[in-house]
Amino acid sequence: MADYIVGLTGGIGSGKTTVANLFADLGITLVDADIVAREVVSKDSHGLNAIVNHFGNSVLLDDGNLDRAALRELIFNNDEQRLWINNLLHPLIRQTMLKNCKEAQSNYVIMVAPLLFENGLDRLVQRTLLVDISPELQQQRTIHRDRVSAEQVKNIIGSQASRAEKLSKADDVIDNQGEISALKCKVSALNTLYLKLSSSA
Ligand code: ADP
């Protein structure tokens, strides 16, 4: 059971997943906010049932899974409905993440959350770690990975907290503007720090 949680964040394409996987290689359990966000509305879940009760069957696909596009359409430009869905899902996501962290067997847990600061998830963790790169590199790596347009990436970057804001809030920062091979060493040093902090917490 792990009581010490490190929140790992960074903008799109910064290298969160790459860094998280290096911690996993060292035996540290990962709890991923994006995965939990999908789990809480999976087929027959409490979350999905509540959404169907509120919006009706039109938010369901034929196979009983959530029709994300239909739900997006319903809450698009509708603050009241957007608030309703956020009020339902945010507490559910938080509770599930904390439960998953508590159940982890490693000495501490890495909570991966792209919007750690934006969604106030930093309040759930003992320490925060930011993967930092310039917006130009962010754009370049995301375009290369996702085959999306520069315009799309710019919009996503614009919707996330600014680089300066994240840098001012994070306890630890990994500069990921160099080679991937340089990350291993940085992760290993942070792992030593987190093992120490979690054992004395
Ligand atoms: P995030 O999870 O923050 O969106 P990823 O870990 O998926 O970011 O990294 C974005 C892309 O950049 C991936 O294709 C990844 O392989 C690549 N990448 C990550 N770190 C580096 C690096 N230091 N040098 C070059 N490419 C990198």
PDB file of N, CA, C and O in Angstrom, residues 56-108:
ATOM      1  N   GLY A  56     -30.075  10.322 -21.543  1.00  0.00           N
ATOM      2  CA  GLY A  56     -30.835   9.374 -22.371  1.00  0.00           C
ATOM      3  C   GLY A  56     -29.926   8.462 -23.175  1.00  0.00           C
ATOM      4  O   GLY A  56     -28.707   8.627 -23.198  1.00  0.00           O
ATOM      5  N   ASN A  57     -30.577   7.504 -23.873  1.00  0.00           N
ATOM      6  CA  ASN A  57     -29.817   6.464 -24.582  1.00  0.00           C
ATOM      7  C   ASN A  57     -29.028   6.964 -25.783  1.00  0.00           C
ATOM      8  O   ASN A  57     -28.207   6.227 -26.333  1.00  0.00           O
ATOM      9  N   SER A  58     -29.266   8.220 -26.185  1.00  0.00           N
ATOM     10  CA  SER A  58     -28.570   8.731 -27.376  1.00  0.00           C
ATOM     11  C   SER A  58     -27.061   8.866 -27.138  1.00  0.00           C
ATOM     12  O   SER A  58     -26.306   9.032 -28.091  1.00  0.00           O
ATOM     13  N   VAL A  59     -26.639   8.781 -25.874  1.00  0.00           N
ATOM     14  CA  VAL A  59     -25.190   8.870 -25.615  1.00  0.00           C
ATOM     15  C   VAL A  59     -24.526   7.485 -25.613  1.00  0.00           C
ATOM     16  O   VAL A  59     -23.350   7.357 -25.291  1.00  0.00           O
ATOM     17  N   LEU A  60     -25.327   6.463 -25.996  1.00  0.00           N
ATOM     18  CA  LEU A  60     -24.757   5.109 -26.032  1.00  0.00           C
ATOM     19  C   LEU A  60     -24.555   4.627 -27.470  1.00  0.00           C
ATOM     20  O   LEU A  60     -25.389   4.881 -28.344  1.00  0.00           O
ATOM     21  N   LEU A  61     -23.461   3.917 -27.678  1.00  0.00           N
ATOM     22  CA  LEU A  61     -23.252   3.237 -28.954  1.00  0.00           C
ATOM     23  C   LEU A  61     -24.050   1.927 -28.920  1.00  0.00           C
ATOM     24  O   LEU A  61     -24.510   1.492 -27.847  1.00  0.00           O
ATOM     25  N   ASP A  62     -24.188   1.277 -30.059  1.00  0.00           N
ATOM     26  CA  ASP A  62     -24.961   0.027 -30.118  1.00  0.00           C
ATOM     27  C   ASP A  62     -24.411  -1.034 -29.172  1.00  0.00           C
ATOM     28  O   ASP A  62     -25.143  -1.857 -28.632  1.00  0.00           O
ATOM     29  N   ASP A  63     -23.079  -1.023 -28.957  1.00  0.00           N
ATOM     30  CA  ASP A  63     -22.482  -2.052 -28.096  1.00  0.00           C
ATOM     31  C   ASP A  63     -22.546  -1.710 -26.603  1.00  0.00           C
ATOM     32  O   ASP A  63     -21.990  -2.415 -25.770  1.00  0.00           O
ATOM     33  N   GLY A  64     -23.213  -0.584 -26.255  1.00  0.00           N
ATOM     34  CA  GLY A  64     -23.383  -0.232 -24.841  1.00  0.00           C
ATOM     35  C   GLY A  64     -22.274   0.641 -24.287  1.00  0.00           C
ATOM     36  O   GLY A  64     -22.301   1.039 -23.117  1.00  0.00           O
ATOM     37  N   ASN A  65     -21.282   0.961 -25.112  1.00  0.00           N
ATOM     38  CA  ASN A  65     -20.220   1.870 -24.667  1.00  0.00           C
ATOM     39  C   ASN A  65     -20.657   3.315 -24.865  1.00  0.00           C
ATOM     40  O   ASN A  65     -21.593   3.606 -25.617  1.00  0.00           O
ATOM     41  N   LEU A  66     -19.950   4.210 -24.183  1.00  0.00           N
ATOM     42  CA  LEU A  66     -20.259   5.634 -24.302  1.00  0.00           C
ATOM     43  C   LEU A  66     -19.927   6.138 -25.702  1.00  0.00           C
ATOM     44  O   LEU A  66     -18.847   5.862 -26.232  1.00  0.00           O
ATOM     45  N   ASP A  67     -20.873   6.875 -26.278  1.00  0.00           N
ATOM     46  CA  ASP A  67     -20.629   7.534 -27.566  1.00  0.00           C
ATOM     47  C   ASP A  67     -20.045   8.920 -27.251  1.00  0.00           C
ATOM     48  O   ASP A  67     -20.775   9.870 -26.982  1.00  0.00           O
ATOM     49  N   ARG A  68     -18.716   8.990 -27.239  1.00  0.00           N
ATOM     50  CA  ARG A  68     -18.043  10.230 -26.818  1.00  0.00           C
ATOM     51  C   ARG A  68     -18.401  11.412 -27.707  1.00  0.00           C
ATOM     52  O   ARG A  68     -18.560  12.533 -27.223  1.00  0.00           O
ATOM     53  N   ALA A  69     -18.514  11.141 -29.006  1.00  0.00           N
ATOM     54  CA  ALA A  69     -18.827  12.234 -29.941  1.00  0.00           C
ATOM     55  C   ALA A  69     -20.218  12.793 -29.636  1.00  0.00           C
ATOM     56  O   ALA A  69     -20.421  14.009 -29.626  1.00  0.00           O
ATOM     57  N   ALA A  70     -21.166  11.900 -29.348  1.00  0.00           N
ATOM     58  CA  ALA A  70     -22.539  12.347 -29.055  1.00  0.00           C
ATOM     59  C   ALA A  70     -22.562  13.161 -27.768  1.00  0.00           C
ATOM     60  O   ALA A  70     -23.239  14.198 -27.683  1.00  0.00           O
ATOM     61  N   LEU A  71     -21.805  12.707 -26.762  1.00  0.00           N
ATOM     62  CA  LEU A  71     -21.780  13.437 -25.492  1.00  0.00           C
ATOM     63  C   LEU A  71     -21.123  14.808 -25.684  1.00  0.00           C
ATOM     64  O   LEU A  71     -21.618  15.824 -25.170  1.00  0.00           O
ATOM     65  N   ARG A  72     -20.021  14.815 -26.437  1.00  0.00           N
ATOM     66  CA  ARG A  72     -19.331  16.095 -26.717  1.00  0.00           C
ATOM     67  C   ARG A  72     -20.296  17.084 -27.361  1.00  0.00           C
ATOM     68  O   ARG A  72     -20.357  18.251 -27.003  1.00  0.00           O
ATOM     69  N   GLU A  73     -21.077  16.587 -28.299  1.00  0.00           N
ATOM     70  CA  GLU A  73     -22.061  17.418 -29.013  1.00  0.00           C
ATOM     71  C   GLU A  73     -23.077  18.003 -28.028  1.00  0.00           C
ATOM     72  O   GLU A  73     -23.410  19.187 -28.097  1.00  0.00           O
ATOM     73  N   LEU A  74     -23.519  17.173 -27.070  1.00  0.00           N
ATOM     74  CA  LEU A  74     -24.543  17.626 -26.114  1.00  0.00           C
ATOM     75  C   LEU A  74     -24.020  18.689 -25.147  1.00  0.00           C
ATOM     76  O   LEU A  74     -24.790  19.542 -24.696  1.00  0.00           O
ATOM     77  N   ILE A  75     -22.741  18.613 -24.811  1.00  0.00           N
ATOM     78  CA  ILE A  75     -22.228  19.584 -23.831  1.00  0.00           C
ATOM     79  C   ILE A  75     -21.504  20.763 -24.498  1.00  0.00           C
ATOM     80  O   ILE A  75     -21.146  21.727 -23.840  1.00  0.00           O
ATOM     81  N   PHE A  76     -21.335  20.664 -25.824  1.00  0.00           N
ATOM     82  CA  PHE A  76     -20.659  21.731 -26.567  1.00  0.00           C
ATOM     83  C   PHE A  76     -21.473  23.018 -26.457  1.00  0.00           C
ATOM     84  O   PHE A  76     -22.674  23.024 -26.719  1.00  0.00           O
ATOM     85  N   ASN A  77     -20.820  24.078 -26.029  1.00  0.00           N
ATOM     86  CA  ASN A  77     -21.505  25.377 -25.870  1.00  0.00           C
ATOM     87  C   ASN A  77     -22.652  25.339 -24.875  1.00  0.00           C
ATOM     88  O   ASN A  77     -23.588  26.129 -24.972  1.00  0.00           O
ATOM     89  N   ASN A  78     -22.651  24.387 -23.977  1.00  0.00           N
ATOM     90  CA  ASN A  78     -23.726  24.327 -22.984  1.00  0.00           C
ATOM     91  C   ASN A  78     -23.076  24.235 -21.594  1.00  0.00           C
ATOM     92  O   ASN A  78     -22.789  23.153 -21.092  1.00  0.00           O
ATOM     93  N   ASP A  79     -22.865  25.402 -20.990  1.00  0.00           N
ATOM     94  CA  ASP A  79     -22.132  25.464 -19.724  1.00  0.00           C
ATOM     95  C   ASP A  79     -22.797  24.650 -18.621  1.00  0.00           C
ATOM     96  O   ASP A  79     -22.126  24.012 -17.816  1.00  0.00           O
ATOM     97  N   GLU A  80     -24.138  24.696 -18.620  1.00  0.00           N
ATOM     98  CA  GLU A  80     -24.863  24.001 -17.554  1.00  0.00           C
ATOM     99  C   GLU A  80     -24.614  22.490 -17.614  1.00  0.00           C
ATOM    100  O   GLU A  80     -24.322  21.845 -16.607  1.00  0.00           O
ATOM    101  N   GLN A  81     -24.715  21.946 -18.821  1.00  0.00           N
ATOM    102  CA  GLN A  81     -24.517  20.495 -18.978  1.00  0.00           C
ATOM    103  C   GLN A  81     -23.049  20.113 -18.789  1.00  0.00           C
ATOM    104  O   GLN A  81     -22.726  19.064 -18.258  1.00  0.00           O
ATOM    105  N   ARG A  82     -22.166  20.999 -19.217  1.00  0.00           N
ATOM    106  CA  ARG A  82     -20.740  20.741 -19.035  1.00  0.00           C
ATOM    107  C   ARG A  82     -20.405  20.682 -17.532  1.00  0.00           C
ATOM    108  O   ARG A  82     -19.668  19.826 -17.071  1.00  0.00           O
ATOM    109  N   LEU A  83     -21.007  21.619 -16.791  1.00  0.00           N
ATOM    110  CA  LEU A  83     -20.805  21.658 -15.347  1.00  0.00           C
ATOM    111  C   LEU A  83     -21.351  20.379 -14.713  1.00  0.00           C
ATOM    112  O   LEU A  83     -20.731  19.782 -13.833  1.00  0.00           O
ATOM    113  N   TRP A  84     -22.510  19.950 -15.211  1.00  0.00           N
ATOM    114  CA  TRP A  84     -23.127  18.747 -14.653  1.00  0.00           C
ATOM    115  C   TRP A  84     -22.184  17.546 -14.829  1.00  0.00           C
ATOM    116  O   TRP A  84     -21.950  16.790 -13.887  1.00  0.00           O
ATOM    117  N   ILE A  85     -21.658  17.433 -16.029  1.00  0.00           N
ATOM    118  CA  ILE A  85     -20.795  16.268 -16.298  1.00  0.00           C
ATOM    119  C   ILE A  85     -19.492  16.367 -15.496  1.00  0.00           C
ATOM    120  O   ILE A  85     -18.996  15.374 -14.965  1.00  0.00           O
ATOM    121  N   ASN A  86     -18.943  17.583 -15.378  1.00  0.00           N
ATOM    122  CA  ASN A  86     -17.717  17.755 -14.583  1.00  0.00           C
ATOM    123  C   ASN A  86     -17.972  17.429 -13.116  1.00  0.00           C
ATOM    124  O   ASN A  86     -17.139  16.807 -12.456  1.00  0.00           O
ATOM    125  N   ASN A  87     -19.122  17.853 -12.611  1.00  0.00           N
ATOM    126  CA  ASN A  87     -19.455  17.574 -11.214  1.00  0.00           C
ATOM    127  C   ASN A  87     -19.622  16.081 -10.957  1.00  0.00           C
ATOM    128  O   ASN A  87     -19.385  15.600  -9.856  1.00  0.00           O
ATOM    129  N   LEU A  88     -20.063  15.384 -11.982  1.00  0.00           N
ATOM    130  CA  LEU A  88     -20.203  13.930 -11.841  1.00  0.00           C
ATOM    131  C   LEU A  88     -18.830  13.248 -11.925  1.00  0.00           C
ATOM    132  O   LEU A  88     -18.475  12.433 -11.070  1.00  0.00           O
ATOM    133  N   LEU A  89     -18.085  13.614 -12.969  1.00  0.00           N
ATOM    134  CA  LEU A  89     -16.882  12.830 -13.281  1.00  0.00           C
ATOM    135  C   LEU A  89     -15.649  13.194 -12.454  1.00  0.00           C
ATOM    136  O   LEU A  89     -14.875  12.311 -12.083  1.00  0.00           O
ATOM    137  N   HIS A  90     -15.460  14.474 -12.158  1.00  0.00           N
ATOM    138  CA  HIS A  90     -14.233  14.849 -11.452  1.00  0.00           C
ATOM    139  C   HIS A  90     -14.083  14.163 -10.087  1.00  0.00           C
ATOM    140  O   HIS A  90     -13.031  13.583  -9.817  1.00  0.00           O
ATOM    141  N   PRO A  91     -15.120  14.179  -9.241  1.00  0.00           N
ATOM    142  CA  PRO A  91     -14.968  13.467  -7.960  1.00  0.00           C
ATOM    143  C   PRO A  91     -14.756  11.968  -8.144  1.00  0.00           C
ATOM    144  O   PRO A  91     -13.973  11.349  -7.432  1.00  0.00           O
ATOM    145  N   LEU A  92     -15.424  11.414  -9.151  1.00  0.00           N
ATOM    146  CA  LEU A  92     -15.318   9.976  -9.421  1.00  0.00           C
ATOM    147  C   LEU A  92     -13.882   9.634  -9.838  1.00  0.00           C
ATOM    148  O   LEU A  92     -13.306   8.633  -9.399  1.00  0.00           O
ATOM    149  N   ILE A  93     -13.312  10.479 -10.681  1.00  0.00           N
ATOM    150  CA  ILE A  93     -11.937  10.259 -11.150  1.00  0.00           C
ATOM    151  C   ILE A  93     -10.961  10.375  -9.969  1.00  0.00           C
ATOM    152  O   ILE A  93     -10.079   9.545  -9.777  1.00  0.00           O
ATOM    153  N   ARG A  94     -11.155  11.417  -9.151  1.00  0.00           N
ATOM    154  CA  ARG A  94     -10.280  11.600  -7.985  1.00  0.00           C
ATOM    155  C   ARG A  94     -10.316  10.388  -7.055  1.00  0.00           C
ATOM    156  O   ARG A  94      -9.285   9.863  -6.660  1.00  0.00           O
ATOM    157  N   GLN A  95     -11.561   9.967  -6.707  1.00  0.00           N
ATOM    158  CA  GLN A  95     -11.715   8.837  -5.779  1.00  0.00           C
ATOM    159  C   GLN A  95     -11.028   7.592  -6.337  1.00  0.00           C
ATOM    160  O   GLN A  95     -10.333   6.876  -5.625  1.00  0.00           O
ATOM    161  N   THR A  96     -11.258   7.319  -7.624  1.00  0.00           N
ATOM    162  CA  THR A  96     -10.692   6.118  -8.231  1.00  0.00           C
ATOM    163  C   THR A  96      -9.167   6.198  -8.272  1.00  0.00           C
ATOM    164  O   THR A  96      -8.474   5.208  -8.003  1.00  0.00           O
ATOM    165  N   MET A  97      -8.641   7.383  -8.579  1.00  0.00           N
ATOM    166  CA  MET A  97      -7.174   7.526  -8.623  1.00  0.00           C
ATOM    167  C   MET A  97      -6.581   7.296  -7.249  1.00  0.00           C
ATOM    168  O   MET A  97      -5.571   6.605  -7.111  1.00  0.00           O
ATOM    169  N   LEU A  98      -7.197   7.887  -6.229  1.00  0.00           N
ATOM    170  CA  LEU A  98      -6.662   7.714  -4.874  1.00  0.00           C
ATOM    171  C   LEU A  98      -6.732   6.250  -4.446  1.00  0.00           C
ATOM    172  O   LEU A  98      -5.807   5.735  -3.820  1.00  0.00           O
ATOM    173  N   LYS A  99      -7.829   5.591  -4.812  1.00  0.00           N
ATOM    174  CA  LYS A  99      -7.995   4.172  -4.471  1.00  0.00           C
ATOM    175  C   LYS A  99      -6.890   3.353  -5.162  1.00  0.00           C
ATOM    176  O   LYS A  99      -6.231   2.521  -4.525  1.00  0.00           O
ATOM    177  N   ASN A 100      -6.674   3.621  -6.455  1.00  0.00           N
ATOM    178  CA  ASN A 100      -5.629   2.895  -7.200  1.00  0.00           C
ATOM    179  C   ASN A 100      -4.244   3.156  -6.610  1.00  0.00           C
ATOM    180  O   ASN A 100      -3.411   2.260  -6.542  1.00  0.00           O
ATOM    181  N   CYS A 101      -4.002   4.395  -6.178  1.00  0.00           N
ATOM    182  CA  CYS A 101      -2.700   4.728  -5.580  1.00  0.00           C
ATOM    183  C   CYS A 101      -2.524   3.960  -4.281  1.00  0.00           C
ATOM    184  O   CYS A 101      -1.474   3.366  -4.025  1.00  0.00           O
ATOM    185  N   LYS A 102      -3.561   3.948  -3.451  1.00  0.00           N
ATOM    186  CA  LYS A 102      -3.482   3.265  -2.155  1.00  0.00           C
ATOM    187  C   LYS A 102      -3.217   1.781  -2.323  1.00  0.00           C
ATOM    188  O   LYS A 102      -2.541   1.159  -1.510  1.00  0.00           O
ATOM    189  N   GLU A 103      -3.798   1.212  -3.391  1.00  0.00           N
ATOM    190  CA  GLU A 103      -3.665  -0.242  -3.594  1.00  0.00           C
ATOM    191  C   GLU A 103      -2.308  -0.635  -4.179  1.00  0.00           C
ATOM    192  O   GLU A 103      -1.988  -1.819  -4.262  1.00  0.00           O
ATOM    193  N   ALA A 104      -1.529   0.359  -4.603  1.00  0.00           N
ATOM    194  CA  ALA A 104      -0.250   0.057  -5.256  1.00  0.00           C
ATOM    195  C   ALA A 104       0.722  -0.620  -4.294  1.00  0.00           C
ATOM    196  O   ALA A 104       0.710  -0.343  -3.096  1.00  0.00           O
ATOM    197  N   GLN A 105       1.548  -1.480  -4.864  1.00  0.00           N
ATOM    198  CA  GLN A 105       2.481  -2.249  -4.030  1.00  0.00           C
ATOM    199  C   GLN A 105       3.865  -1.606  -3.940  1.00  0.00           C
ATOM    200  O   GLN A 105       4.681  -1.999  -3.116  1.00  0.00           O
ATOM    201  N   SER A 106       4.163  -0.633  -4.805  1.00  0.00           N
ATOM    202  CA  SER A 106       5.496  -0.024  -4.765  1.00  0.00           C
ATOM    203  C   SER A 106       5.589   0.989  -3.616  1.00  0.00           C
ATOM    204  O   SER A 106       4.576   1.375  -3.037  1.00  0.00           O
ATOM    205  N   ASN A 107       6.812   1.428  -3.290  1.00  0.00           N
ATOM    206  CA  ASN A 107       7.008   2.302  -2.126  1.00  0.00           C
ATOM    207  C   ASN A 107       6.361   3.670  -2.304  1.00  0.00           C
ATOM    208  O   ASN A 107       5.998   4.324  -1.343  1.00  0.00           O
ATOM    209  N   TYR A 108       6.280   4.103  -3.537  1.00  0.00           N
ATOM    210  CA  TYR A 108       5.529   5.320  -3.860  1.00  0.00           C
ATOM    211  C   TYR A 108       4.870   5.105  -5.215  1.00  0.00           C
ATOM    212  O   TYR A 108       5.126   4.086  -5.888  1.00  0.00           O
TER     213      TYR A 108
END
